[in-house]
């Protein structure tokens, strides 16, 4: 199954950058323009200078954001800002977060993972992708011949690897530490050949589920194919045949699978009526006492978690009536209300029911205007936004349901999952220039 390999990571030099946390960043696709500015002001060597680059008013083939990132990358290596490991290694990262009131800990393994086409069912996606972000990432990867941020992969440990990794962290001093906000990182390089071989063997029967980074993974596939076409393959394991991944065990206690709520833009009266008619056809509608506010939404989610009801419940905050309603799926619905699922388990996924039963049939092409919110500030803005008609509230699916659906080759509707904590960019980088 999955082929994982140690690699010679490029990373920030603690001797030059004493506070490694100051040069880390969130994944590129969640960084706003304001975030970018704050990160660069914190430290001029922040990884966003490479990952997002610096755009100018006029971009040409000879001078553009990707070439500037590539030049910056070479310069930082020459100046010793970035250093390269002398020998291949796996890299272990322990994340501690949640503060003193709700402390959590997660173990991740950074590795080079051999790229596989999805039909081989070794690497399993769960979301669709868009061409725009892939084109952007491909141009950056081609210019820099490197990957700066990892794909977030999940695996099921059948060989006791997770226990061994935790024991390793308890008996060895970290190579470096970092802190961003309330998250603390400890990182180790595992270069011992026997241990590396044991790690490789632990994945020989494993599938890897992509949690975050679908665009990065598909970009890496395109880059590999481009290299094969232009230069061919002259070494047994060229780095371009691999992708940088951080691998986390599915049942890791520090792993959180949360959800994103759906915001529906202001609707014409006719479409609003069609939407509610469709809701009442598929669901039994019940009123709740929760306030139409971020606190009310949190209480609604908490109430579902406490009840642990096997019955599917979707919420809807209607900005016109200023109420939160519970939607209970009606029993014995006509089969023609939904597309036929490839596997029955996917009909247990609330976002699949919402997408295929309500949003797609009523909104049609306007589906692209649906928004997604999770963070408190975004929920607050959506509740107060007069241009938001309603917010569909969805609770997280279980990790077991996620694994069942994805291992059968099914993809969930866009933004069905929200994995936390998000992986930091800048801990380890991956050169694509030569053999592993």
mmCIF file of N, CA and C in Angstrom, residues 60 94 119 300 399:
data_model
loop_
_atom_site.group_PDB
_atom_site.id
_atom_site.type_symbol
_atom_site.label_atom_id
_atom_site.label_comp_id
_atom_site.label_asym_id
_atom_site.label_seq_id
_atom_site.Cartn_x
_atom_site.Cartn_y
_atom_site.Cartn_z
ATOM 1 N N UNK A 60 4.981 39.608 -15.020
ATOM 2 C CA UNK A 60 5.352 39.146 -16.360
ATOM 3 C C UNK A 60 5.955 37.748 -16.265
ATOM 4 N N UNK A 94 5.302 16.847 17.804
ATOM 5 C CA UNK A 94 4.267 16.783 18.848
ATOM 6 C C UNK A 94 3.677 18.176 19.002
ATOM 7 N N UNK A 119 -7.311 6.145 -8.275
ATOM 8 C CA UNK A 119 -7.989 4.879 -8.579
ATOM 9 C C UNK A 119 -7.273 3.669 -7.981
ATOM 10 N N UNK A 300 -26.636 24.842 20.251
ATOM 11 C CA UNK A 300 -27.317 23.856 19.394
ATOM 12 C C UNK A 300 -26.394 22.667 19.119
ATOM 13 N N UNK A 399 -15.543 10.133 12.916
ATOM 14 C CA UNK A 399 -14.347 9.688 12.207
ATOM 15 C C UNK A 399 -14.578 8.328 11.556
#
